[in-house]
Amino acid sequence: AVTLNVLDVDDVAPEWTQPEYAGSVFEEMPPGTVVAVVSATDGDATERNRRIVYSIVDADLPWFRINSSSGEISVASKLDAETAQEVTLHVLAHSPAADLPSPDSSAPRRRPVNITVLDSNDLPPVFGRARYSVTIAESALPGDVI
């Protein structure tokens, strides 16, 4: 009798559940606030080869981080809507059982995540002078420009 054992090879790349992702967050939200969640699936036969790891490809965007196993994208540092209102991150999904693909070959495994940073009333009004003086005609009506 011959016994043949067939082993699963990590030969199926992760597939994204959506073509792109989006989220929004108010600028005053503290680090750890979840902004968006990305998700991919892997059709390999074994749990080891189906496991997916997520990472943010853009190293120059320090405002957000990703949970490598859940795909949750959260605030990493103080946000400022006056500095950046729209941020696009690129997230990579890969299997740790396979070699990490080079950035050039990973385009199908990358997805954009568009994040809108919403402005809060965090800046007090600023007046250019300490005192203002105007003259209004006695005949001025409500709604007149003075």
PDB file of C-alpha atoms in Angstrom:
ATOM      1  CA  ALA A   1       0.000   0.000   0.000  1.00  0.00           C
ATOM      2  CA  VAL A   2       1.167   3.495  -0.828  1.00  0.00           C
ATOM      3  CA  THR A   3       0.229   6.440   1.349  1.00  0.00           C
ATOM      4  CA  LEU A   4       0.287   9.822  -0.311  1.00  0.00           C
ATOM      5  CA  ASN A   5       0.179  12.975   1.789  1.00  0.00           C
ATOM      6  CA  VAL A   6      -0.709  16.169  -0.072  1.00  0.00           C
ATOM      7  CA  LEU A   7       0.502  19.315   1.632  1.00  0.00           C
ATOM      8  CA  ASP A   8      -1.019  22.738   1.163  1.00  0.00           C
ATOM      9  CA  VAL A   9       1.294  25.287  -0.395  1.00  0.00           C
ATOM     10  CA  ASP A  10       0.651  28.993   0.045  1.00  0.00           C
ATOM     11  CA  ASP A  11      -0.276  29.469  -3.605  1.00  0.00           C
ATOM     12  CA  VAL A  12      -3.373  31.668  -3.331  1.00  0.00           C
ATOM     13  CA  ALA A  13      -2.852  35.415  -2.925  1.00  0.00           C
ATOM     14  CA  PRO A  14      -5.147  37.395  -0.625  1.00  0.00           C
ATOM     15  CA  GLU A  15      -8.144  39.012  -2.314  1.00  0.00           C
ATOM     16  CA  TRP A  16      -9.672  42.248  -1.062  1.00  0.00           C
ATOM     17  CA  THR A  17     -13.347  42.315  -0.108  1.00  0.00           C
ATOM     18  CA  GLN A  18     -13.732  45.868  -1.537  1.00  0.00           C
ATOM     19  CA  PRO A  19     -12.019  47.768  -4.389  1.00  0.00           C
ATOM     20  CA  GLU A  20     -11.221  50.686  -2.051  1.00  0.00           C
ATOM     21  CA  TYR A  21     -11.849  51.792   1.505  1.00  0.00           C
ATOM     22  CA  ALA A  22     -12.717  55.094   3.154  1.00  0.00           C
ATOM     23  CA  GLY A  23     -13.081  56.561   6.612  1.00  0.00           C
ATOM     24  CA  SER A  24     -13.367  59.874   8.405  1.00  0.00           C
ATOM     25  CA  VAL A  25     -12.272  61.177  11.765  1.00  0.00           C
ATOM     26  CA  PHE A  26     -12.512  64.469  13.669  1.00  0.00           C
ATOM     27  CA  GLU A  27      -9.113  66.031  14.220  1.00  0.00           C
ATOM     28  CA  GLU A  28      -9.444  66.046  18.023  1.00  0.00           C
ATOM     29  CA  MET A  29      -9.900  62.268  18.310  1.00  0.00           C
ATOM     30  CA  PRO A  30      -7.193  60.617  20.443  1.00  0.00           C
ATOM     31  CA  PRO A  31      -4.668  58.020  19.295  1.00  0.00           C
ATOM     32  CA  GLY A  32      -6.260  54.590  19.122  1.00  0.00           C
ATOM     33  CA  THR A  33      -9.536  55.816  17.590  1.00  0.00           C
ATOM     34  CA  VAL A  34     -10.504  53.414  14.781  1.00  0.00           C
ATOM     35  CA  VAL A  35     -11.020  55.205  11.462  1.00  0.00           C
ATOM     36  CA  ALA A  36     -11.557  52.329   9.005  1.00  0.00           C
ATOM     37  CA  VAL A  37     -11.258  48.556   8.718  1.00  0.00           C
ATOM     38  CA  VAL A  38      -9.835  46.762   5.678  1.00  0.00           C
ATOM     39  CA  SER A  39     -10.459  43.109   4.918  1.00  0.00           C
ATOM     40  CA  ALA A  40      -9.126  40.463   2.566  1.00  0.00           C
ATOM     41  CA  THR A  41      -9.669  36.721   2.211  1.00  0.00           C
ATOM     42  CA  ASP A  42      -7.310  33.914   1.236  1.00  0.00           C
ATOM     43  CA  GLY A  43      -8.477  30.699  -0.412  1.00  0.00           C
ATOM     44  CA  ASP A  44      -5.641  28.440   0.738  1.00  0.00           C
ATOM     45  CA  ALA A  45      -6.640  25.134   2.353  1.00  0.00           C
ATOM     46  CA  THR A  46      -4.840  25.383   5.705  1.00  0.00           C
ATOM     47  CA  GLU A  47      -5.233  27.940   8.468  1.00  0.00           C
ATOM     48  CA  ARG A  48      -1.497  28.690   8.387  1.00  0.00           C
ATOM     49  CA  ASN A  49      -1.640  29.613   4.700  1.00  0.00           C
ATOM     50  CA  ARG A  50      -4.976  31.480   4.981  1.00  0.00           C
ATOM     51  CA  ARG A  51      -3.657  33.899   7.609  1.00  0.00           C
ATOM     52  CA  ILE A  52      -3.382  37.470   6.312  1.00  0.00           C
ATOM     53  CA  VAL A  53      -1.137  40.256   7.590  1.00  0.00           C
ATOM     54  CA  TYR A  54      -1.909  43.905   6.827  1.00  0.00           C
ATOM     55  CA  SER A  55       0.591  46.764   6.643  1.00  0.00           C
ATOM     56  CA  ILE A  56       0.602  50.404   5.577  1.00  0.00           C
ATOM     57  CA  VAL A  57       2.976  50.877   2.654  1.00  0.00           C
ATOM     58  CA  ASP A  58       3.304  54.682   3.010  1.00  0.00           C
ATOM     59  CA  ALA A  59       6.088  55.148   5.568  1.00  0.00           C
ATOM     60  CA  ASP A  60       5.836  58.950   5.366  1.00  0.00           C
ATOM     61  CA  LEU A  61       2.303  59.115   6.847  1.00  0.00           C
ATOM     62  CA  PRO A  62       2.771  58.989  10.631  1.00  0.00           C
ATOM     63  CA  TRP A  63      -0.827  59.904  11.553  1.00  0.00           C
ATOM     64  CA  PHE A  64      -2.276  56.402  11.213  1.00  0.00           C
ATOM     65  CA  ARG A  65      -1.353  52.814  12.084  1.00  0.00           C
ATOM     66  CA  ILE A  66      -2.878  49.457  11.229  1.00  0.00           C
ATOM     67  CA  ASN A  67      -3.497  46.389  13.355  1.00  0.00           C
ATOM     68  CA  SER A  68      -1.629  43.763  11.320  1.00  0.00           C
ATOM     69  CA  SER A  69      -4.099  40.977  12.079  1.00  0.00           C
ATOM     70  CA  SER A  70      -7.512  42.720  12.247  1.00  0.00           C
ATOM     71  CA  GLY A  71      -7.024  45.358   9.523  1.00  0.00           C
ATOM     72  CA  GLU A  72      -8.224  48.152  11.850  1.00  0.00           C
ATOM     73  CA  ILE A  73      -6.742  51.513  10.898  1.00  0.00           C
ATOM     74  CA  SER A  74      -6.515  53.902  13.831  1.00  0.00           C
ATOM     75  CA  VAL A  75      -5.191  57.319  14.738  1.00  0.00           C
ATOM     76  CA  ALA A  76      -1.497  57.147  15.693  1.00  0.00           C
ATOM     77  CA  SER A  77      -0.727  60.803  16.415  1.00  0.00           C
ATOM     78  CA  LYS A  78      -2.386  64.208  16.667  1.00  0.00           C
ATOM     79  CA  LEU A  79      -4.328  65.201  13.563  1.00  0.00           C
ATOM     80  CA  ASP A  80      -4.804  68.704  12.188  1.00  0.00           C
ATOM     81  CA  ALA A  81      -7.426  69.360   9.496  1.00  0.00           C
ATOM     82  CA  GLU A  82      -5.758  72.684   8.696  1.00  0.00           C
ATOM     83  CA  THR A  83      -2.632  70.715   7.658  1.00  0.00           C
ATOM     84  CA  ALA A  84      -4.173  67.653   5.961  1.00  0.00           C
ATOM     85  CA  GLN A  85      -7.889  67.221   5.242  1.00  0.00           C
ATOM     86  CA  GLU A  86      -7.608  64.271   2.855  1.00  0.00           C
ATOM     87  CA  VAL A  87      -5.100  61.466   3.376  1.00  0.00           C
ATOM     88  CA  THR A  88      -4.727  58.425   1.129  1.00  0.00           C
ATOM     89  CA  LEU A  89      -2.981  55.407   2.621  1.00  0.00           C
ATOM     90  CA  HIS A  90      -2.029  52.301   0.685  1.00  0.00           C
ATOM     91  CA  VAL A  91      -2.501  49.047   2.571  1.00  0.00           C
ATOM     92  CA  LEU A  92      -0.834  45.762   1.649  1.00  0.00           C
ATOM     93  CA  ALA A  93      -2.343  42.345   2.448  1.00  0.00           C
ATOM     94  CA  HIS A  94      -0.057  39.328   2.363  1.00  0.00           C
ATOM     95  CA  SER A  95       0.341  35.892   3.824  1.00  0.00           C
ATOM     96  CA  PRO A  96       3.195  35.554   6.322  1.00  0.00           C
ATOM     97  CA  ALA A  97       3.712  31.993   5.088  1.00  0.00           C
ATOM     98  CA  ALA A  98       4.731  33.385   1.688  1.00  0.00           C
ATOM     99  CA  ASP A  99       7.598  35.714   0.998  1.00  0.00           C
ATOM    100  CA  LEU A 100       6.596  39.376   1.123  1.00  0.00           C
ATOM    101  CA  PRO A 101       6.313  40.531  -2.492  1.00  0.00           C
ATOM    102  CA  SER A 102       8.388  43.422  -3.709  1.00  0.00           C
ATOM    103  CA  PRO A 103       6.506  46.750  -3.790  1.00  0.00           C
ATOM    104  CA  ASP A 104       6.442  46.676  -7.615  1.00  0.00           C
ATOM    105  CA  SER A 105       4.792  43.254  -7.785  1.00  0.00           C
ATOM    106  CA  SER A 106       2.295  43.886  -4.980  1.00  0.00           C
ATOM    107  CA  ALA A 107      -0.127  46.178  -6.836  1.00  0.00           C
ATOM    108  CA  PRO A 108      -3.008  43.642  -6.768  1.00  0.00           C
ATOM    109  CA  ARG A 109      -2.459  43.139  -3.032  1.00  0.00           C
ATOM    110  CA  ARG A 110      -2.571  46.888  -2.289  1.00  0.00           C
ATOM    111  CA  ARG A 111      -5.678  48.947  -1.696  1.00  0.00           C
ATOM    112  CA  PRO A 112      -6.139  52.685  -1.223  1.00  0.00           C
ATOM    113  CA  VAL A 113      -7.773  53.913   1.955  1.00  0.00           C
ATOM    114  CA  ASN A 114      -9.088  57.476   1.692  1.00  0.00           C
ATOM    115  CA  ILE A 115      -9.373  59.174   5.073  1.00  0.00           C
ATOM    116  CA  THR A 116     -11.044  62.539   5.602  1.00  0.00           C
ATOM    117  CA  VAL A 117      -9.841  64.528   8.607  1.00  0.00           C
ATOM    118  CA  LEU A 118     -12.806  66.596   9.766  1.00  0.00           C
ATOM    119  CA  ASP A 119     -12.231  70.061  11.176  1.00  0.00           C
ATOM    120  CA  SER A 120     -13.236  70.880  14.735  1.00  0.00           C
ATOM    121  CA  ASN A 121     -13.689  74.329  16.190  1.00  0.00           C
ATOM    122  CA  ASP A 122     -10.215  74.176  17.734  1.00  0.00           C
ATOM    123  CA  LEU A 123      -8.923  77.654  16.867  1.00  0.00           C
ATOM    124  CA  PRO A 124     -10.240  80.747  18.665  1.00  0.00           C
ATOM    125  CA  PRO A 125     -11.094  83.816  16.583  1.00  0.00           C
ATOM    126  CA  VAL A 126      -8.207  86.205  16.020  1.00  0.00           C
ATOM    127  CA  PHE A 127      -8.674  89.945  15.608  1.00  0.00           C
ATOM    128  CA  GLY A 128      -6.055  92.035  13.827  1.00  0.00           C
ATOM    129  CA  ARG A 129      -6.530  95.025  16.145  1.00  0.00           C
ATOM    130  CA  ALA A 130      -7.507  95.485  19.757  1.00  0.00           C
ATOM    131  CA  ARG A 131     -10.172  98.094  18.974  1.00  0.00           C
ATOM    132  CA  TYR A 132     -12.441  98.790  15.998  1.00  0.00           C
ATOM    133  CA  SER A 133     -14.441 101.981  15.415  1.00  0.00           C
ATOM    134  CA  VAL A 134     -17.240 102.486  12.850  1.00  0.00           C
ATOM    135  CA  THR A 135     -19.745 105.188  12.026  1.00  0.00           C
ATOM    136  CA  ILE A 136     -23.305 104.205  11.171  1.00  0.00           C
ATOM    137  CA  ALA A 137     -25.716 106.574   9.481  1.00  0.00           C
ATOM    138  CA  GLU A 138     -28.861 107.331  11.453  1.00  0.00           C
ATOM    139  CA  SER A 139     -30.901 106.353   8.406  1.00  0.00           C
ATOM    140  CA  ALA A 140     -29.300 102.863   8.104  1.00  0.00           C
ATOM    141  CA  LEU A 141     -31.799 100.023   7.896  1.00  0.00           C
ATOM    142  CA  PRO A 142     -31.421  96.459   9.101  1.00  0.00           C
ATOM    143  CA  GLY A 143     -29.496  94.521   6.462  1.00  0.00           C
ATOM    144  CA  ASP A 144     -27.624  97.560   5.102  1.00  0.00           C
ATOM    145  CA  VAL A 145     -23.922  97.063   4.565  1.00  0.00           C
ATOM    146  CA  ILE A 146     -21.995  99.405   6.853  1.00  0.00           C
TER     147      ILE A 146
END
